[in-house]
Coordinates of C-alpha atoms and ligand atoms in Angstrom, one line a residue:
M3 CA 17.7 114.9 136.4
H4 CA 20.4 113.2 134.3
S5 CA 19.4 111.0 131.4
R6 CA 21.0 107.5 131.1
P7 CA 24.2 107.7 129.0
N8 CA 23.4 106.4 125.6
H9 CA 26.7 104.6 125.0
R10 CA 25.9 101.9 127.6
P11 CA 24.2 98.8 126.4
S12 CA 20.6 98.5 127.4
L13 CA 19.6 95.8 129.9
V14 CA 17.7 94.0 127.2
A15 CA 20.8 93.9 125.0
V16 CA 22.9 92.5 127.9
L17 CA 20.3 89.8 128.6
L18 CA 20.1 88.9 124.9
L19 CA 23.9 88.6 124.7
A20 CA 24.0 86.5 127.9
A21 CA 21.3 84.2 126.4
L22 CA 23.2 83.9 123.2
C23 CA 26.3 82.9 125.0
L24 CA 24.5 80.0 126.7
L25 CA 23.0 78.6 123.5
P26 CA 24.8 75.4 122.6
G27 CA 26.3 75.8 119.1
S28 CA 26.6 79.6 119.5
P29 CA 30.1 80.8 118.4
L30 CA 30.4 82.4 121.8
H31 CA 29.4 79.2 123.7
A32 CA 32.5 77.2 123.0
A33 CA 34.9 79.8 124.2
R34 CA 33.1 80.7 127.4
P35 CA 34.3 79.1 130.6
T36 CA 31.3 77.8 132.5
D37 CA 30.8 76.5 136.0
R38 CA 30.3 73.0 134.5
P39 CA 33.6 72.4 132.7
N40 CA 34.3 69.1 130.9
I41 CA 36.8 67.0 132.7
V42 CA 39.4 64.6 131.1
L43 CA 41.3 62.6 133.7
I44 CA 44.2 60.8 132.1
Y45 CA 45.4 58.1 134.6
T46 CA 48.5 56.4 133.3
D47 CA 49.9 53.1 134.6
D48 CA 53.3 52.9 136.2
L49 CA 54.5 56.2 134.8
G50 CA 57.3 57.5 137.0
Y51 CA 58.3 60.9 138.2
G52 CA 61.1 61.1 135.6
D53 CA 59.4 59.4 132.7
V54 CA 58.3 62.5 130.6
G55 CA 60.2 65.4 129.2
C56 CA 58.7 68.1 131.4
Y57 CA 59.9 66.2 134.4
G58 CA 63.4 65.9 133.1
A59 CA 63.5 62.8 130.8
T60 CA 66.0 63.1 128.0
K61 CA 65.8 59.7 126.4
V62 CA 62.2 60.1 125.3
R63 CA 60.2 62.9 123.7
T64 CA 56.8 63.8 125.0
P65 CA 55.7 67.0 123.2
N66 CA 52.0 66.5 124.0
I67 CA 52.4 65.9 127.7
D68 CA 54.9 68.8 127.8
R69 CA 52.3 71.0 126.0
L70 CA 50.0 70.4 128.9
A71 CA 52.6 71.5 131.3
R72 CA 53.3 74.6 129.2
E73 CA 49.6 75.5 129.2
G74 CA 48.9 74.5 132.8
R75 CA 50.5 73.7 136.1
R76 CA 53.0 71.0 136.9
F77 CA 53.2 69.7 140.5
T78 CA 56.4 68.5 142.0
D79 CA 55.1 67.0 145.2
A80 CA 52.0 65.1 144.1
H81 CA 51.5 61.5 145.3
S82 CA 49.3 58.6 144.6
A83 CA 47.8 57.3 147.8
S84 CA 49.3 53.9 147.1
A85 CA 52.3 52.6 145.3
V86 CA 50.4 50.0 143.4
C87 CA 47.5 49.9 140.8
T88 CA 44.4 48.7 142.5
P89 CA 44.5 50.6 145.8
S90 CA 45.6 53.7 143.9
R91 CA 42.5 53.5 141.7
Y92 CA 40.3 53.0 144.7
A93 CA 41.7 56.1 146.3
L94 CA 41.4 58.2 143.2
L95 CA 37.7 57.4 142.5
T96 CA 36.4 57.3 146.1
G97 CA 38.5 59.9 147.9
E98 CA 39.1 57.3 150.6
Y99 CA 42.4 55.8 151.8
P100 CA 42.5 52.2 150.5
F101 CA 43.7 50.9 153.8
R102 CA 40.3 51.7 155.2
I103 CA 38.9 48.7 153.2
N104 CA 42.1 46.7 153.6
S105 CA 43.2 47.1 150.0
W106 CA 47.0 46.8 149.8
N107 CA 47.8 45.2 146.5
A108 CA 46.7 44.5 142.9
I109 CA 43.8 42.1 142.3
F110 CA 43.6 39.7 139.4
S111 CA 41.0 37.9 137.3
K112 CA 39.1 36.2 140.2
V113 CA 38.1 39.1 142.3
G114 CA 34.8 40.9 142.3
L115 CA 34.2 44.7 142.5
I116 CA 36.1 46.0 145.6
V117 CA 34.2 49.4 145.7
D118 CA 30.9 49.5 147.5
P119 CA 28.4 50.8 144.8
A120 CA 26.7 52.9 147.5
K121 CA 29.9 55.1 147.8
T122 CA 30.1 58.4 145.9
T123 CA 32.8 58.3 143.2
I124 CA 34.0 61.0 140.9
A125 CA 31.9 59.4 138.2
S126 CA 28.7 59.2 140.3
L127 CA 29.1 62.7 141.5
L128 CA 29.3 64.0 138.0
K129 CA 26.6 61.8 136.6
K130 CA 24.2 63.2 139.1
Q131 CA 25.0 66.6 137.7
S132 CA 24.0 65.4 134.2
Y133 CA 27.6 64.9 133.0
A134 CA 28.1 62.2 130.4
T135 CA 30.7 59.8 132.0
A136 CA 33.0 57.2 130.5
C137 CA 35.8 55.0 131.7
L138 CA 38.1 53.9 128.9
G139 CA 41.0 51.6 129.5
K140 CA 42.3 49.8 132.5
W141 CA 39.7 49.2 135.3
H142 CA 41.4 46.9 137.8
L143 CA 38.9 47.4 140.6
G144 CA 37.2 44.0 140.1
M145 CA 33.9 43.1 138.5
G146 CA 31.0 41.1 139.7
N147 CA 29.8 40.4 143.2
K148 CA 32.2 37.9 144.5
E149 CA 34.1 37.0 141.4
P150 CA 33.6 37.9 137.7
D151 CA 31.4 35.8 135.5
W152 CA 33.4 36.2 132.3
N153 CA 30.7 34.5 130.3
G154 CA 27.8 36.5 131.8
D155 CA 27.1 40.0 133.1
L156 CA 30.2 41.6 134.7
K157 CA 28.1 43.4 137.2
P158 CA 28.5 45.4 139.4
G159 CA 31.4 47.2 137.7
P160 CA 32.2 50.6 136.3
L161 CA 28.5 51.2 135.3
E162 CA 27.3 50.7 138.9
L163 CA 29.9 53.3 140.1
G164 CA 28.6 56.1 137.9
F165 CA 30.0 55.5 134.4
D166 CA 27.6 55.6 131.5
Y167 CA 30.0 53.8 129.3
Y168 CA 33.0 51.5 129.9
F169 CA 35.4 49.9 127.4
G170 CA 38.7 48.5 128.2
L171 CA 40.9 46.0 130.1
P172 CA 39.2 44.6 133.1
T173 CA 42.4 44.0 135.1
V174 CA 46.0 44.8 134.1
S175 CA 47.7 44.2 130.8
S176 CA 50.3 41.8 132.1
H177 CA 47.9 39.6 134.1
S178 CA 44.8 40.1 132.0
P179 CA 42.1 37.8 130.8
F180 CA 43.3 39.2 127.4
V181 CA 39.9 40.4 126.4
F182 CA 38.1 43.7 126.1
V183 CA 35.0 44.4 128.2
E184 CA 32.4 46.7 126.9
N185 CA 29.9 47.8 129.6
H186 CA 28.8 44.5 131.2
R187 CA 30.1 42.0 128.7
V188 CA 33.2 40.5 127.3
L189 CA 33.5 41.7 123.7
G190 CA 33.2 38.9 121.2
L191 CA 31.8 36.4 123.6
D192 CA 30.9 33.1 122.0
P193 CA 28.5 30.9 124.1
A194 CA 29.9 27.9 122.1
D195 CA 33.4 28.6 123.3
P196 CA 33.2 30.0 126.8
L197 CA 36.0 31.6 128.7
V198 CA 37.4 29.4 131.6
F199 CA 39.7 30.0 134.4
G200 CA 43.0 28.3 134.2
G201 CA 44.4 26.4 131.2
T202 CA 46.8 27.9 128.7
P203 CA 46.3 31.6 128.0
P204 CA 46.4 32.8 124.4
T205 CA 49.9 32.8 123.1
K206 CA 51.5 36.2 123.4
A207 CA 54.8 37.2 121.9
Y208 CA 55.9 39.2 124.9
P209 CA 59.4 40.7 124.8
E210 CA 59.8 39.7 128.4
K211 CA 59.1 36.8 130.6
I212 CA 56.0 37.5 132.7
L213 CA 54.0 35.8 135.3
I214 CA 50.4 35.1 134.3
H215 CA 48.0 35.0 137.3
Q216 CA 44.8 33.2 137.0
P217 CA 44.7 33.0 133.2
V218 CA 41.4 32.9 131.4
S219 CA 41.5 30.6 128.4
G220 CA 38.9 29.4 125.9
G221 CA 36.9 32.2 124.1
K222 CA 39.0 32.2 121.0
A223 CA 36.9 34.9 119.3
A224 CA 37.0 37.2 122.3
H225 CA 40.8 36.8 122.6
A226 CA 41.2 37.5 118.9
L227 CA 39.8 41.0 119.3
Y228 CA 42.5 41.9 121.9
K229 CA 45.8 42.6 120.3
D230 CA 48.6 44.0 122.5
E231 CA 50.1 46.2 119.9
E232 CA 46.7 47.7 119.0
L233 CA 45.8 48.6 122.5
G234 CA 46.9 52.2 122.5
T235 CA 45.5 52.9 119.0
T236 CA 42.1 51.3 119.9
L237 CA 41.8 53.2 123.1
A238 CA 42.8 56.5 121.6
Q239 CA 40.2 56.0 118.8
K240 CA 37.6 55.2 121.4
A241 CA 38.4 58.3 123.4
V242 CA 38.3 60.6 120.3
K243 CA 34.9 59.1 119.2
W244 CA 33.4 59.4 122.6
I245 CA 34.5 63.0 123.0
R246 CA 33.0 63.8 119.6
E247 CA 29.7 62.2 120.6
K248 CA 29.5 64.1 123.9
K249 CA 30.9 67.4 122.6
D250 CA 27.9 69.4 123.7
G251 CA 28.9 68.5 127.2
P252 CA 29.4 68.5 130.0
F253 CA 31.4 65.3 130.0
F254 CA 33.8 63.4 132.2
L255 CA 36.3 61.1 130.5
Y256 CA 38.3 58.8 132.8
F257 CA 41.0 57.7 130.4
A258 CA 43.0 55.0 132.3
T259 CA 45.7 54.0 129.9
P260 CA 47.4 50.6 130.2
Q261 CA 50.5 52.5 129.0
I262 CA 53.2 52.2 130.4
H263 CA 52.7 49.0 132.4
H264 CA 54.6 46.0 131.2
P265 CA 54.5 44.1 128.9
F266 CA 55.8 47.0 126.7
T267 CA 53.9 46.5 123.5
P268 CA 53.8 49.7 121.5
H269 CA 52.4 49.7 118.0
P270 CA 55.1 49.0 115.4
R271 CA 55.0 52.6 114.4
F272 CA 56.5 53.6 117.8
Q273 CA 59.0 50.8 118.1
G274 CA 62.6 52.0 117.9
T275 CA 61.6 55.7 118.2
S276 CA 63.0 56.4 121.7
D277 CA 66.5 56.2 123.0
C278 CA 65.8 53.7 125.8
G279 CA 64.2 50.7 124.1
R280 CA 60.6 49.4 124.3
Y281 CA 60.1 51.1 127.6
G282 CA 60.6 54.5 126.0
D283 CA 58.7 53.5 122.9
F284 CA 55.7 52.8 125.0
I285 CA 56.0 56.3 126.5
H286 CA 56.0 57.7 123.0
E287 CA 52.8 55.8 122.3
L288 CA 51.3 57.2 125.5
D289 CA 52.3 60.7 124.4
W290 CA 50.6 60.2 121.0
M291 CA 47.4 59.1 122.8
V292 CA 47.4 62.2 124.9
G293 CA 48.0 64.2 121.7
E294 CA 44.9 62.6 120.1
V295 CA 42.8 63.7 123.0
L296 CA 44.2 67.3 123.0
A297 CA 43.8 67.7 119.2
T298 CA 40.2 66.6 119.5
L299 CA 39.5 69.1 122.2
D300 CA 41.1 71.8 120.0
E301 CA 39.2 70.8 116.9
L302 CA 35.9 70.9 118.8
K303 CA 36.8 74.2 120.4
L304 CA 36.5 72.5 123.9
T305 CA 40.0 73.3 125.1
E306 CA 39.0 76.4 127.0
N307 CA 36.2 74.8 128.9
T308 CA 37.9 71.5 129.7
I309 CA 39.9 70.6 132.8
V310 CA 42.7 68.1 131.7
I311 CA 44.3 66.2 134.5
F312 CA 47.4 64.1 133.7
T313 CA 48.9 61.8 136.3
S314 CA 49.9 58.3 137.2
D315 CA 48.7 55.5 139.5
N316 CA 52.2 54.9 141.0
G317 CA 55.9 55.3 140.4
G318 CA 58.0 53.7 137.7
M319 CA 59.0 50.1 138.0
L320 CA 62.4 48.5 137.6
N321 CA 61.3 45.4 135.7
E322 CA 63.3 44.0 132.8
G323 CA 62.3 46.7 130.4
G324 CA 62.8 49.3 133.1
Q325 CA 66.3 48.0 133.7
D326 CA 67.1 48.2 130.0
A327 CA 65.9 51.7 130.0
W328 CA 68.0 52.5 133.0
R329 CA 71.1 51.1 131.3
A330 CA 70.3 53.4 128.4
G331 CA 70.5 56.3 130.7
H332 CA 66.7 56.8 131.4
R333 CA 65.7 57.5 135.0
A334 CA 62.1 56.4 135.4
N335 CA 61.7 58.1 138.8
G336 CA 64.2 60.9 138.2
D337 CA 66.5 61.3 141.2
L338 CA 64.1 59.8 143.6
L339 CA 64.9 56.7 145.7
G340 CA 62.9 53.5 145.0
Y341 CA 60.3 52.2 142.6
K342 CA 56.7 51.1 142.2
F343 CA 55.3 49.1 145.2
G344 CA 57.6 50.8 147.7
A345 CA 57.3 53.4 150.4
W346 CA 60.3 55.5 149.2
E347 CA 59.4 58.5 147.1
G348 CA 59.9 56.7 143.8
G349 CA 57.0 54.5 144.6
H350 CA 54.3 57.1 145.0
R351 CA 55.5 60.6 143.9
V352 CA 54.1 60.9 140.5
P353 CA 53.8 63.4 137.6
L354 CA 50.7 65.6 137.9
I355 CA 49.8 68.3 135.4
V356 CA 46.5 70.2 135.4
R357 CA 45.4 72.4 132.5
W358 CA 42.3 74.5 133.0
P359 CA 42.5 77.7 130.9
G360 CA 41.5 80.9 132.7
K361 CA 41.6 79.2 136.1
V362 CA 44.9 77.4 136.5
P363 CA 47.9 79.7 135.7
R364 CA 49.7 78.8 132.5
G365 CA 53.2 77.4 132.6
T366 CA 53.5 77.4 136.4
T367 CA 54.9 74.9 138.9
S368 CA 53.5 74.1 142.3
N369 CA 55.5 72.4 145.1
Q370 CA 52.5 72.1 147.4
L371 CA 51.6 68.6 148.7
F372 CA 48.8 67.0 146.6
C373 CA 47.4 63.5 146.9
S374 CA 45.3 61.5 144.4
I375 CA 42.6 61.1 147.1
D376 CA 42.0 64.9 146.8
W377 CA 40.4 64.8 143.3
L378 CA 36.9 63.9 144.4
A379 CA 36.6 66.9 146.8
T380 CA 38.4 69.2 144.3
I381 CA 36.2 68.3 141.4
A382 CA 33.1 68.7 143.6
A383 CA 34.3 72.2 144.4
A384 CA 35.1 72.9 140.8
I385 CA 31.5 72.3 139.8
H386 CA 30.1 73.9 143.0
Q387 CA 28.5 70.7 144.2
P388 CA 28.6 70.0 148.0
L389 CA 29.6 66.5 149.0
G390 CA 27.5 64.5 151.5
A391 CA 28.8 63.9 155.0
A392 CA 29.8 60.4 154.3
D393 CA 31.4 61.1 150.9
A394 CA 35.2 61.1 150.2
P395 CA 36.3 60.9 153.8
D396 CA 39.9 61.5 153.2
S397 CA 39.7 64.0 150.3
L398 CA 40.6 67.6 150.6
N399 CA 39.4 70.4 148.3
Q400 CA 42.6 71.5 146.6
L401 CA 41.0 74.0 144.2
A402 CA 43.0 76.8 145.8
T403 CA 46.2 74.8 145.1
L404 CA 45.2 74.5 141.4
T405 CA 44.4 78.2 140.9
G406 CA 46.9 79.8 143.3
T407 CA 49.5 79.2 145.9
P408 CA 47.9 79.2 149.4
A409 CA 50.2 80.6 152.1
K410 CA 49.1 77.7 154.3
P411 CA 49.1 74.6 152.1
V412 CA 45.7 72.9 151.9
R413 CA 47.3 69.5 152.7
D414 CA 49.9 69.4 155.4
R415 CA 50.1 65.6 155.8
V416 CA 49.2 62.4 154.0
V417 CA 49.3 58.7 154.7
L418 CA 51.1 56.7 152.0
A419 CA 50.8 53.0 151.5
P420 CA 53.2 50.7 149.7
N421 CA 52.0 47.1 149.0
S422 CA 53.1 46.1 152.5
S423 CA 51.0 47.1 155.4
K424 CA 54.1 47.0 157.6
H425 CA 55.6 49.9 155.7
V426 CA 52.8 52.4 155.9
A427 CA 54.3 55.9 155.8
I428 CA 53.2 59.3 156.9
R429 CA 54.3 62.5 155.3
S430 CA 54.0 65.6 157.4
G431 CA 55.5 68.9 156.2
K432 CA 59.0 68.2 155.2
W433 CA 59.2 64.9 157.1
I434 CA 58.3 61.4 156.0
Y435 CA 58.2 58.5 158.5
I436 CA 58.2 54.9 157.2
S437 CA 57.2 52.2 159.8
A438 CA 59.8 49.5 158.9
Q439 CA 63.1 48.9 157.2
G440 CA 63.5 49.0 153.4
D441 CA 60.6 50.1 151.3
G442 CA 58.3 47.0 151.5
G443 CA 58.4 46.9 147.7
F444 CA 59.3 44.3 145.1
P445 CA 62.1 42.0 146.1
G446 CA 65.4 41.5 144.2
I447 CA 66.7 44.3 142.0
R448 CA 63.2 45.3 140.9
G449 CA 62.6 47.2 144.1
G450 CA 63.7 47.7 147.7
P451 CA 67.3 47.5 148.8
G452 CA 68.3 45.5 145.7
S453 CA 67.2 48.3 143.5
V454 CA 69.3 50.8 145.5
A455 CA 72.4 48.8 144.6
F456 CA 71.3 48.3 140.9
S457 CA 70.5 51.9 140.3
Q458 CA 73.6 53.1 142.3
R459 CA 71.7 55.1 144.8
K460 CA 73.0 55.7 148.3
N461 CA 71.0 55.1 151.5
S462 CA 72.4 55.0 155.0
D463 CA 70.5 51.8 155.9
I464 CA 71.6 49.8 152.8
T465 CA 74.9 48.2 151.9
A466 CA 76.6 48.7 148.5
D467 CA 75.4 45.2 147.5
G468 CA 71.8 45.9 148.3
K469 CA 71.2 44.5 151.8
I470 CA 69.8 46.1 155.0
K471 CA 72.7 46.9 157.4
P472 CA 72.5 44.8 160.6
D473 CA 72.6 48.0 162.7
A474 CA 70.0 49.9 160.7
P475 CA 67.2 51.4 162.8
S476 CA 63.9 49.5 162.8
A477 CA 62.0 52.4 161.0
Q478 CA 62.9 55.4 158.9
L479 CA 62.6 59.2 159.0
Y480 CA 63.7 61.5 156.2
D481 CA 63.9 65.2 155.9
L482 CA 62.7 65.6 152.3
E483 CA 63.6 69.3 152.2
A484 CA 67.3 68.7 153.0
D485 CA 67.5 65.3 151.5
P486 CA 64.9 64.7 148.7
Q487 CA 66.8 61.7 147.5
Q488 CA 66.4 60.0 150.9
T489 CA 70.1 59.2 151.3
T490 CA 70.1 59.4 155.1
N491 CA 67.8 57.9 157.7
V492 CA 67.7 60.5 160.5
I493 CA 65.3 58.8 162.9
R494 CA 67.9 58.4 165.7
E495 CA 68.7 62.1 165.5
N496 CA 65.1 63.2 165.7
P497 CA 63.2 60.9 168.1
D498 CA 60.7 63.7 169.0
V499 CA 59.7 64.1 165.3
A500 CA 59.4 60.4 164.9
Q501 CA 57.2 60.1 168.0
R502 CA 54.9 62.9 166.7
L503 CA 54.5 61.2 163.3
I504 CA 53.9 57.8 164.8
A505 CA 51.1 59.2 166.9
Q506 CA 49.6 61.1 164.0
L507 CA 49.8 58.0 161.8
Q508 CA 48.0 55.9 164.4
Q509 CA 45.3 58.6 164.7
D510 CA 44.8 58.9 160.9
R511 CA 44.6 55.2 160.5
A512 CA 42.1 54.8 163.2
N513 CA 40.0 57.8 162.4
P514 CA 37.6 57.1 159.6
R515 CA 37.6 60.7 158.5
T516 CA 40.7 62.9 158.0
A517 CA 39.2 65.5 155.8
P518 CA 37.7 68.4 157.8
Ligands
LIG19 CA1 50.3 50.8 138.2

């Protein structure tokens, strides 16, 4: 009988080593990928497909975002489920198409929470698995039951959807109550000087004219704590501090930056640093914020066991700052047609970069179809946690798309919604069908046909001065493989394809569950 070879480690030694690896604080612990990775989801605001260096921008420099692409995977066909802030965030957190709850557009300061707290969200899923969870930055899904009580408890809100901690802007930087909310309360609230709807909002030296919806005035002390040019710095500091506190993990940080939504208010140290004005300077601030998070993960030796997701809630916008940047040669949405709010590709095709060392191949690019609604099912799979039958009805597990290149793409179609229910679109393979003329986006030169003329794009339905041609078809069909810039509506040449997509769109809109 042969004796056991003595160069093999004994079972006891193997078990001891395994136990050592699992001990928090062990030198082996930090470097060991586990089945409970930390997750940092950086959800930027209005960052377009062409707004960062690794997606082709030349008028800005984004070394930290580019680093993520170098160390992870960059997606070229990733979409936000909606082309505007609020429904996008709904889709991201719940894995459900926002049209199922009739959410089409942004909400402002008088709307309560639009998410049913009984629904599973990315945060509640992870919290149940003992993750520490935080949302820092722009919320924009409403707070309170029917409308927010700015002087009382803003409840239900992020904390009722699975976040342990919330700090940030309750709505959107341009139409904000101009206060910070921490957990359930406005920061710096003074009962002697309550916040009130209406009136004159606190004076802001915006570099552009903006429309203030439902301003919240009063509350001088609360407003004084909110300084536009400090927003990025404050939020980055909060993120770094929170990660430090939760370093023993696992943790989930949903870092929803107000960058780069207008007004463009970068800190003075970023002003004048880009080659395309305030718009680009704000991108520089965003890149610095990303860098602060990445440096903290490095310093705490958490990089290897943290999934970092970097993406945007919708495409770039051609507002005044965006127009200035365009004149300086910057292309917010690269070569894509259209802008934020619209059904054309520029409205919803967004940057998506995923870094997960040891799992997602470094420095790679994927052209497979990905939608923001897929994150809930994908994260559930990443932590080996099954979802309930009613959870995330439209979300597909895209783990295989992150770690490899499935021969049959996980997602073969997606419904995409601009801020107009008339313009709902369905993507299927290389085709996209849009239910009406134009893109349903912002009027004038900020979007739609007007933006086609301003940005010197060509589209077969649009005249050179930005009007829909009288003989244009009533709906649109594009072959994105042959014509990624959507220059030519081919619906009249392909009636069978159009009919198939119309039927599929009707079915997906009516069916409360599209995920298998
Ligand atoms: Ca947005």
